[in-house]
Coordinates of C-alpha atoms and ligand atoms in Angstrom, one line a residue:
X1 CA 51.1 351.4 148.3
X2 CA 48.7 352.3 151.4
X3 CA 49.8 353.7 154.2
X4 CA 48.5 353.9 157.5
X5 CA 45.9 356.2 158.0
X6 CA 46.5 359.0 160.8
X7 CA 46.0 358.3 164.0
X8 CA 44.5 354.8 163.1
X9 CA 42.6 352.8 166.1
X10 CA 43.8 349.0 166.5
X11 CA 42.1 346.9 164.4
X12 CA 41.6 344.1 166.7
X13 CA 38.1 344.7 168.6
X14 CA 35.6 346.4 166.0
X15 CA 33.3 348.4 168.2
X16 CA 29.5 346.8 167.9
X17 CA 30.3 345.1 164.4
X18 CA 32.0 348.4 162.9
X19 CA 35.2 348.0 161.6
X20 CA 37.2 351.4 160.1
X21 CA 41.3 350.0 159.8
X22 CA 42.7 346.6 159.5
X23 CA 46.3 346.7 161.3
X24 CA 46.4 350.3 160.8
X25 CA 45.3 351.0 157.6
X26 CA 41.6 352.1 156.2
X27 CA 39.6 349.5 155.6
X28 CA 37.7 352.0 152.4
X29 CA 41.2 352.5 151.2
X30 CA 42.7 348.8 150.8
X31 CA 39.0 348.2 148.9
X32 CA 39.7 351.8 146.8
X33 CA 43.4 350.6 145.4
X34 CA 42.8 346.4 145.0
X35 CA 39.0 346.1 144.1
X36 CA 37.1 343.5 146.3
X37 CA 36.7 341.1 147.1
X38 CA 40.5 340.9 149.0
X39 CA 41.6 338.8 151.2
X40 CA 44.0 341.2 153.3
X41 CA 46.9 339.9 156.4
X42 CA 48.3 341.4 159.7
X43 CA 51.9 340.2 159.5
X44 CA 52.5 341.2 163.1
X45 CA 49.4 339.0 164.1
X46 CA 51.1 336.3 162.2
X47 CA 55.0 337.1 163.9
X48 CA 52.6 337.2 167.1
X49 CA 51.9 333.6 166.5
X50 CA 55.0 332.2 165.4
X51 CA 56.4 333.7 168.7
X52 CA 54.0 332.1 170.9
X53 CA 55.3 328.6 169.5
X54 CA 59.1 329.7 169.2
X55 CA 59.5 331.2 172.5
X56 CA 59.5 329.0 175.5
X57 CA 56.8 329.0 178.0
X58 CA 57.9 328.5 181.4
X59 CA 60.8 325.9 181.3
X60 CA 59.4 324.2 177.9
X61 CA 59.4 325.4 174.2
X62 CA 58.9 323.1 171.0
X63 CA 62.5 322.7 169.2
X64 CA 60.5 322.7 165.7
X65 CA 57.6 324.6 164.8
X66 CA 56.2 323.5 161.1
X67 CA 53.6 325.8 159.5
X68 CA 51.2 323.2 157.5
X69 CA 51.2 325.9 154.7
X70 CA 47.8 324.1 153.3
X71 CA 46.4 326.8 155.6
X72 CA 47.8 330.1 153.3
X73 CA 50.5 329.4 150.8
X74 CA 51.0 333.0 150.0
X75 CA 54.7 333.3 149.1
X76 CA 54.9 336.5 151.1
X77 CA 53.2 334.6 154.0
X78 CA 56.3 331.7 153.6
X79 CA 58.8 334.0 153.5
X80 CA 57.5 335.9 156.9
X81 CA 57.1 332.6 158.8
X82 CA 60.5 331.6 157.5
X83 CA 62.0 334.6 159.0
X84 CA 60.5 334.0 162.0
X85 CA 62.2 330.6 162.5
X86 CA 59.3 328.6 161.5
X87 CA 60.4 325.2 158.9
X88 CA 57.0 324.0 156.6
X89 CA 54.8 321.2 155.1
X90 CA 54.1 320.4 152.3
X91 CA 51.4 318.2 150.8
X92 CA 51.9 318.1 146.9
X93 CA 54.8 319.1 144.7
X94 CA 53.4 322.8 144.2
X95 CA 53.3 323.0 148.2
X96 CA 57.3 322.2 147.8
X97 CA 57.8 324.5 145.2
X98 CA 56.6 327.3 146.9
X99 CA 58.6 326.2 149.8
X100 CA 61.6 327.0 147.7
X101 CA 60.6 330.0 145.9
X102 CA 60.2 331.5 149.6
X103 CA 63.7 330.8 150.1
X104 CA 63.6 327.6 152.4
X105 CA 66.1 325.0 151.4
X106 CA 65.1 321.4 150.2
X107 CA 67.0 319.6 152.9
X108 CA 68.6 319.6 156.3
X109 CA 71.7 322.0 157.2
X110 CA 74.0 320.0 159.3
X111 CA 74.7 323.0 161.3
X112 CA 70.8 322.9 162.9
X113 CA 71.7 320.2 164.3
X114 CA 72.5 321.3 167.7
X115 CA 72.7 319.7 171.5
X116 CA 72.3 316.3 170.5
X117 CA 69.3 317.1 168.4
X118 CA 69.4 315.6 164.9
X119 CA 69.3 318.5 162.1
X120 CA 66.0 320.0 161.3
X121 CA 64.3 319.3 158.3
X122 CA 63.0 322.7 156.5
X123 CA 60.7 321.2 154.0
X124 CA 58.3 318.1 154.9
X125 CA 56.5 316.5 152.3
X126 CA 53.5 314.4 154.3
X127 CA 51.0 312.7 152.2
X128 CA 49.4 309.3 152.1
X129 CA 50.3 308.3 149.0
X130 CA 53.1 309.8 146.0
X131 CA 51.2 311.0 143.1
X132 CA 54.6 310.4 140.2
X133 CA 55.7 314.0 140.0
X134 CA 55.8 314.7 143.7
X135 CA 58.2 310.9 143.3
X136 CA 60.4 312.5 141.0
X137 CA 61.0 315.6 143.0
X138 CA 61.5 314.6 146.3
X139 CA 64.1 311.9 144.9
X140 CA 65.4 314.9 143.1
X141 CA 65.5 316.9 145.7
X142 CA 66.6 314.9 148.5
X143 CA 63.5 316.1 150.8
X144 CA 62.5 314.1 154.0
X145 CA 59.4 312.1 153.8
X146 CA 56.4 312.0 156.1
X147 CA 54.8 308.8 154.8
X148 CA 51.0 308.3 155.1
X149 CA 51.3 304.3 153.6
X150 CA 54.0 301.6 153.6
X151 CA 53.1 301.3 149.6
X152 CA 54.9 305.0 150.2
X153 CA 58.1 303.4 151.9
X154 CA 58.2 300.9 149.0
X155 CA 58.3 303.3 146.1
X156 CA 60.7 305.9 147.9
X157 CA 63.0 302.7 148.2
X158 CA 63.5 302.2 145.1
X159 CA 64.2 305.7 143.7
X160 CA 66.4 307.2 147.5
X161 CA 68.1 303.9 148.4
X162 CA 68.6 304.1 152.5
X163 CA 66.4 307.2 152.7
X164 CA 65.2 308.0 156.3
X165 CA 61.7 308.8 156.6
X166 CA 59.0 309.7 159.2
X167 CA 55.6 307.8 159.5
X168 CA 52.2 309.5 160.0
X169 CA 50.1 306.7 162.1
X170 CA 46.6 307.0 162.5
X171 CA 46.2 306.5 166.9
X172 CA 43.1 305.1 166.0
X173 CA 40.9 308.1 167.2
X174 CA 40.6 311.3 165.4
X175 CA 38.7 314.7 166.1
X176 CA 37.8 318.1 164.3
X177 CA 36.0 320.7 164.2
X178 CA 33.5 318.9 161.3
X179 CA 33.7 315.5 160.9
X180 CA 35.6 316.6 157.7
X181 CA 38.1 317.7 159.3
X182 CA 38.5 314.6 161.8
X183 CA 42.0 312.7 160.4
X184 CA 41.7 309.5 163.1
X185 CA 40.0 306.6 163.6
X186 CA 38.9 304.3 160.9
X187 CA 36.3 306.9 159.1
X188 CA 40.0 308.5 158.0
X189 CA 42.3 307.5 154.9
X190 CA 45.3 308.9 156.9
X191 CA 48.2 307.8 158.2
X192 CA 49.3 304.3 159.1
X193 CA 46.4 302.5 161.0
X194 CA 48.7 302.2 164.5
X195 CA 48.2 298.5 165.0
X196 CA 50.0 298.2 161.8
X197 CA 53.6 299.1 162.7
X198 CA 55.2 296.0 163.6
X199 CA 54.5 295.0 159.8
X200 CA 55.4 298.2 158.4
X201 CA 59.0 297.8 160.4
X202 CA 59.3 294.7 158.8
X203 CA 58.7 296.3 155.0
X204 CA 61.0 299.3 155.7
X205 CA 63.9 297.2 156.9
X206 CA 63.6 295.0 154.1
X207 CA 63.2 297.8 152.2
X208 CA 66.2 299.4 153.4
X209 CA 64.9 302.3 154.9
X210 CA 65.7 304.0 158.1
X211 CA 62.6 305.2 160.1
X212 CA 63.6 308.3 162.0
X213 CA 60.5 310.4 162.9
X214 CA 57.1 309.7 164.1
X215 CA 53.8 312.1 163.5
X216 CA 50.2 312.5 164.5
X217 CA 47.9 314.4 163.7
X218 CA 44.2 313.9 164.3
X219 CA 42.0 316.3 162.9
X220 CA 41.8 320.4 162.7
X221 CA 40.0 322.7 165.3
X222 CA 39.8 320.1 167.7
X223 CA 40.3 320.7 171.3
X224 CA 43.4 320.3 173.6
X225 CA 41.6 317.3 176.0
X226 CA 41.7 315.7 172.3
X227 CA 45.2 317.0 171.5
X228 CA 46.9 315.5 174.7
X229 CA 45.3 312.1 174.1
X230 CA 47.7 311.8 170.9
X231 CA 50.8 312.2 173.3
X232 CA 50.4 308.7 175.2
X233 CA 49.6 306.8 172.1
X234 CA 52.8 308.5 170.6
X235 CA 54.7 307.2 173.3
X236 CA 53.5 304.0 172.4
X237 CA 53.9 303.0 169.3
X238 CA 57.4 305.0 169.8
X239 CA 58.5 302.5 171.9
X240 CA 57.4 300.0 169.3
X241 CA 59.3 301.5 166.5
X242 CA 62.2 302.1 168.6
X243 CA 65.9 303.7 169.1
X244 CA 66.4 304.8 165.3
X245 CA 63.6 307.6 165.8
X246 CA 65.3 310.8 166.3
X247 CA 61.8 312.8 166.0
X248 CA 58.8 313.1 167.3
X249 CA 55.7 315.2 165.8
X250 CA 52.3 316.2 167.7
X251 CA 50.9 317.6 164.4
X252 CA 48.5 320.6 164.1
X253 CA 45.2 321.0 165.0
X254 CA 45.7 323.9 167.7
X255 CA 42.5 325.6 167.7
X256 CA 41.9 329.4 167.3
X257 CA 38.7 331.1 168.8
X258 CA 36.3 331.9 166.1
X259 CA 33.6 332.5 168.2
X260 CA 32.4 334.9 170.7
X261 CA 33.3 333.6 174.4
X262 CA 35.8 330.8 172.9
X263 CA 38.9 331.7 173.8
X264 CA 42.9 330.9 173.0
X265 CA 43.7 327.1 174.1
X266 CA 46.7 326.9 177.4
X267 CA 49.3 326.6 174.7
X268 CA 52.1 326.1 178.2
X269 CA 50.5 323.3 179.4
X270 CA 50.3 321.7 175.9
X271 CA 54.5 321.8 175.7
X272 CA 54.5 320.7 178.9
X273 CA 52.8 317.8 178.4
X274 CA 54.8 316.9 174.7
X275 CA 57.9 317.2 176.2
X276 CA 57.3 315.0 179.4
X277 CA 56.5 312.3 176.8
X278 CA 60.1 313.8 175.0
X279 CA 61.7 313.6 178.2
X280 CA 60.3 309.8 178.6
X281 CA 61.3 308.1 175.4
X282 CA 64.6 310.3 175.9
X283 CA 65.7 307.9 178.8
X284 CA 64.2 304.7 177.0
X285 CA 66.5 305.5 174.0
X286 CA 69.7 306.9 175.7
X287 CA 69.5 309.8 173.0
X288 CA 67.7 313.5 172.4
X289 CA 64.6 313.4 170.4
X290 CA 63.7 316.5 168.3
X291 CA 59.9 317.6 169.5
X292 CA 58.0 319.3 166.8
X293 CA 54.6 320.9 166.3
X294 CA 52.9 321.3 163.1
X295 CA 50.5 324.3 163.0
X296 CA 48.3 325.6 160.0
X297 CA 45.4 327.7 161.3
X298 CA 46.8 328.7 164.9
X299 CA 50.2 330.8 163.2
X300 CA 47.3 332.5 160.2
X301 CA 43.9 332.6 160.9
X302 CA 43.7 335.5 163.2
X303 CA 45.9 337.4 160.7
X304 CA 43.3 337.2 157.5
X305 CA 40.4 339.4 156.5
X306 CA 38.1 339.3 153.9
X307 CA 37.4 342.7 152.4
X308 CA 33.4 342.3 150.4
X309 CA 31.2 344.8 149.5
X310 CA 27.4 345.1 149.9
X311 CA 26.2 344.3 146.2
X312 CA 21.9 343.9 147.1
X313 CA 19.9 344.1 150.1
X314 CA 16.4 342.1 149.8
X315 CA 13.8 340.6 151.8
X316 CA 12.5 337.0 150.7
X317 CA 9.3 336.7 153.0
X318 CA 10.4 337.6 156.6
X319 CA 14.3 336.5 156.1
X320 CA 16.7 339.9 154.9
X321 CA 19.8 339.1 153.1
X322 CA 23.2 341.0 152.5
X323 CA 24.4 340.2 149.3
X324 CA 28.0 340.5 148.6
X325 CA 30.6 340.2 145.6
X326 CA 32.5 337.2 147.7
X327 CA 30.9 334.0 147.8
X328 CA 31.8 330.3 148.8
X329 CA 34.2 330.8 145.5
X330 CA 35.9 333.3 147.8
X331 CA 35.9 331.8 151.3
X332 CA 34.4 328.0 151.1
X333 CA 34.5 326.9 154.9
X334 CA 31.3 327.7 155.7
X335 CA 29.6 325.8 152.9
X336 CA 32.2 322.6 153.8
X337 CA 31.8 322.8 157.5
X338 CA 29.3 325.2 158.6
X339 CA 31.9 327.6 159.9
X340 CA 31.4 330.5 161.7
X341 CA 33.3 333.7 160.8
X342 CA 33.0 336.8 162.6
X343 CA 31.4 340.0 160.5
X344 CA 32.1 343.6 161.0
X345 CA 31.1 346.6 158.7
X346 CA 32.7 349.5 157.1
X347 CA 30.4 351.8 156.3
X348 CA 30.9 353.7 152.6
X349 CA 29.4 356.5 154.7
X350 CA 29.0 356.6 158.1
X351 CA 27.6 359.8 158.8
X352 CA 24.2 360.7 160.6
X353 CA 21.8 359.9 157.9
X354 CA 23.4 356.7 156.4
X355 CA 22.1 353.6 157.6
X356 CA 25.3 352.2 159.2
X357 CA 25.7 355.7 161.1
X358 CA 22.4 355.1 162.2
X359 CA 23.8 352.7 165.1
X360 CA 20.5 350.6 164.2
X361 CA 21.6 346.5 163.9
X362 CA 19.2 343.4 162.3
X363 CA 19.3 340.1 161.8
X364 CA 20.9 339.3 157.9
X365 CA 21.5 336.3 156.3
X366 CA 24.7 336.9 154.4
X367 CA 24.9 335.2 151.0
X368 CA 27.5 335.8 147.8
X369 CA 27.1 336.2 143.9
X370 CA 26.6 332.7 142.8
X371 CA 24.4 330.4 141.1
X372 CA 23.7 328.1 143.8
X373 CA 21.5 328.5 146.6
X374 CA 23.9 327.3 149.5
X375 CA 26.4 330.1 148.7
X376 CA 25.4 331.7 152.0
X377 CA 28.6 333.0 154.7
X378 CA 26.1 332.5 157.5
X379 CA 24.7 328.6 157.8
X380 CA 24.9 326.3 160.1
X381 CA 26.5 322.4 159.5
X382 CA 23.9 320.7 157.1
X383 CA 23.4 323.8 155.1
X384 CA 20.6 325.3 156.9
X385 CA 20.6 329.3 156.5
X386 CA 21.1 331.3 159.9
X387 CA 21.2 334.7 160.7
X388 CA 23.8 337.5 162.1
X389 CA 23.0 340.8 163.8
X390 CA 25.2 343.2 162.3
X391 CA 25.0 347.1 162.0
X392 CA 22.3 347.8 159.5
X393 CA 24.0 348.3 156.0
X394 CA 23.3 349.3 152.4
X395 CA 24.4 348.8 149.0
X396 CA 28.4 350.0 148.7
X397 CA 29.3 349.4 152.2
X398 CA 31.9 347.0 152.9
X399 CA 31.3 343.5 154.9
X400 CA 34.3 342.0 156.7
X401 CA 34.3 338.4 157.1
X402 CA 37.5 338.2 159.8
X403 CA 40.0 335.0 161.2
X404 CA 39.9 334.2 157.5
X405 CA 43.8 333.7 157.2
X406 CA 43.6 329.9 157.1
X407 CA 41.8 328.0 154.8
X408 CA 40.4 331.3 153.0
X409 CA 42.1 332.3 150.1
X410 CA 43.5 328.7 149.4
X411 CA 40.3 327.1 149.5
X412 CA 39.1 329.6 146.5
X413 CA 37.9 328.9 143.0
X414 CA 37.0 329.5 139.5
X415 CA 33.9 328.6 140.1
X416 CA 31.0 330.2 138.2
X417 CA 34.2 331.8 136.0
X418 CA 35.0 334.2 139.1
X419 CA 38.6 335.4 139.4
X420 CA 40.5 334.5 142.4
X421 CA 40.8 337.9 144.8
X422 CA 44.3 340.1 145.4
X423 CA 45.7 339.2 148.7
X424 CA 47.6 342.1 150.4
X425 CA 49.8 342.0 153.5
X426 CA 49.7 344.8 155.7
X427 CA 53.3 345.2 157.9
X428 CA 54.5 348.6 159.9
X429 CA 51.3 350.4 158.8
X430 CA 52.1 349.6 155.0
X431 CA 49.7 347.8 152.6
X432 CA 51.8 345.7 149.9
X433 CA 50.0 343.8 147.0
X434 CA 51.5 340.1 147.4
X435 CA 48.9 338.7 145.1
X436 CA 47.4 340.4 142.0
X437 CA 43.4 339.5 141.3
X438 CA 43.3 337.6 138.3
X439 CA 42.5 338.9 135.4
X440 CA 39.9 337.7 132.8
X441 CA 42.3 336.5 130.8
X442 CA 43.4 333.9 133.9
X443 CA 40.2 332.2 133.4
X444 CA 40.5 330.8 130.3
X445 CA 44.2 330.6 129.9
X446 CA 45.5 327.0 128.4
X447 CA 41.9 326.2 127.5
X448 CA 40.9 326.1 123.6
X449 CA 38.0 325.6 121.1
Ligands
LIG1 N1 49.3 318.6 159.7 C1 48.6 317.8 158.9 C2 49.2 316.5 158.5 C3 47.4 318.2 158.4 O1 46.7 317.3 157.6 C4 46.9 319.4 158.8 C5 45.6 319.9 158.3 C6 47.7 320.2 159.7 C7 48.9 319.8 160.1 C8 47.2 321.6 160.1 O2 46.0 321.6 160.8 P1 45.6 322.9 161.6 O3 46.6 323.3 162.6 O4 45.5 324.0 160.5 O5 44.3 322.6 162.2 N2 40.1 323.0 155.4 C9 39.8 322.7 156.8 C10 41.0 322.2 157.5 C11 41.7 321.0 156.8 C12 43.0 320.7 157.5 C13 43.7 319.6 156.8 N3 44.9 319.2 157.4 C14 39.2 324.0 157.5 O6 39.0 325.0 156.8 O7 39.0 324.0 158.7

């Protein structure tokens, strides 16, 4: 166990790219007891986040906030949310079985049901389709349903006779960050295409299903203009579906700024807005309607670092690269999307004569260990290579790659037979191993000649 170093400076704003602690704790130290790459978490950022959902802001506040654990599955991470008041998604079978192993239970307490609201559910299973063993245990397990598909409705039917359910619709219009990550419109397989409903009434009724809840949710690192659109076609097809919903989901998508000058989105005036349209469909029903929110990236990002060290430094022609023992294996987003991730440096030595000390910067590309040429941290959408002006750094010092808490370490692979990284949360100024690296045994384990 690491503990905080004396006198340790916030980690928050790393002076011109140089970064010495992470929440408290030396950056050279986390790397000296776990190895590297390491993917390593603020859990007070993280309670920080859950807060600003859970608490009101001014007269409004969200009855339900649902991580969308697809961000960062950790257990550890589960378990913190949990304790913080904060229910989860999940999107496959291993996504509900971590849910449980992090101590939430499978289905509604009666006793959350409170002023009229109906009872929350602490594990969501949303998908667009049931691959069989996710079937088997959310019959099993009695957990609510977010269905993606009417075929969905049809096959819970028959195994949870009467079973209540919510539908994800597709509004129709989607936006993301990366057209990858846009899940509207007709360029997206999710959800049920909105002009669909009446006809997916009909099947759940004769399929003796109750529809209870109602979801959007139309892309990730969009913006709020985009956001708020989802709220009046909500109310919409609401109104279509009628007085057995009892919940009502805006989804995820909040964005987080990952770039210099963007800044957090006017999360009050977002709950404002959702619960108006709460308020509205409130008096057409003549009952309370449950208003949740479905995070992923806004409750982690912010909390998640990625601890590399410099492995090579080369020139090819003009261009200078960092090379460093994480690569899209490690942290894929900016291979997928083009995604920008803030850099800083800790220096192995950052005295006088070492080049970091130096207080000279350049312009690197930053690339990792693999066999491919687009395993590069620093590209733009479309794979094109770009450059970052970082401190100038050697072999042995350590690159950060920061707001990597979402979408980092459960985006990794095996690829090129690379173990996945250690992930270590750092709370109160203590550093606790919550995931060992694996080992490499892991890498061929169930395989044989
Ligand atoms: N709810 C549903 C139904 C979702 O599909 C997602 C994300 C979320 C909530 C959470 O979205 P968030 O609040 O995190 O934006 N790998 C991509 C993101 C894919 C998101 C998939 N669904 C990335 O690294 O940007």
């Amino acid at each position: 166990m690491i503990t905080s170093a004396p006198n340790a400076s916030s980690a928050s704003s790393p002076q011109g790219g140089l970064r010495q602690t992470i929440a408290g704790v030396s950056v050279a130290e986390l790397a000296r007891a776990h190895g590297t790459p390491l993917y390593v978490y603020d859990a007070e950022t993280i309670r920080r986040r859950c807060r600003d959902l859970t608490q009101p802001r001014g007269n409004h506040v969200w009855d339900t906030v649902r991580f969308a654990q697809k961000a960062c599955s950790n257990l550890a991470i589960l378990d913190l949310v949990r304790r913080e008041g904060v229910v989860v998604d999940a999107v496959s079978t291993g996504e509900i079985h971590r849910a449980l192993a992090a101590g939430y239970s499978p289905h509604a307490d009666r006793s959350s049901s409170t002023d009229g609201l109906p009872p929350v559910h602490p594990i969501v299973y949303t998908a667009d389709i049931f691959d069989r063993d996710a079937l088997d245990e959310v019959a099993r397990l009695g957990i609510h349903v977010n269905c993606g598909s009417a075929d969905m409705l049809e096959q819970l039917a028959a195994r949870v006779p009467g079973a209540e359910v919510t539908l994800r619709v597709n509004p129709g219009f989607g936006h993301g960050h990366s057209q990858k990550t846009n899940t509207g419109g007709e360029g997206s397989k999710h959800g049920i295409w909105h002009a669909d409903i009446a006809d997916v009434m009909r099947r759940a009724e004769w399929a003796g299903i109750a529809v209870t809840g109602l979801h959007m949710h139309i892309g990730s690192g969009t913006d709020l203009a985009h956001l708020a659109e989802v709220a009046g076609t909500l109310e919409k097809v609401a109104r279509e579906i009628g007085r057995s919903l009892t919940t009502i989901s805006a989804g995820g998508g909040l964005p987080v700024p990952y770039r210099p000058g963007e800044v957090h989105a006017d999360l009050g005036g977002y709950v404002e807005l959702w619960n108006d349209t709460r308020r509205r469909l409130e008096e057409a029903f003549g009952h309370r309607l449950r208003l949740e929110i479905e995070p992923g990236r806004y409750l982690t990002a912010e909390s998640g670092f990625l601890v590399t060290e410099v492995r090579a430094v080369k020139n090819q022609g003009s261009r200078k690269y960092l090379l460093v023992d994480a690569g899209f294996n490690t942290l894929a987003r900016p291979v997928m999307y083009g995604a920008y991730h803030p850099m800083s440096l800790c220096p192995a030595d950052a005295g006088p004569t070492s080049p970091a000390g130096s207080g000279l910067r350049e312009e690197v590309a930053v690339g990792g260990p693999l066999c491919e040429s687009g395993d590069i941290f620093t590209q733009t959408d479309g794979g094109f290579v770009a450059t970052r002006d970082l401190p100038v750094a050697g072999v042995g010092d350590l690159l950060v790659i920061e707001i990597a808490g979402a979408y980092g370490f459960v985006m990794a692979s095996n690829y090129n037979s690379k173990p996945l990284p250690a992930e270590v949360l750092v709370d109160g100024g203590q550093a606790r191993l919550v995931r060992a690296r694996q080992t490499p045994a892991d890498l061929f384990r169930g395989e044989t000649v």
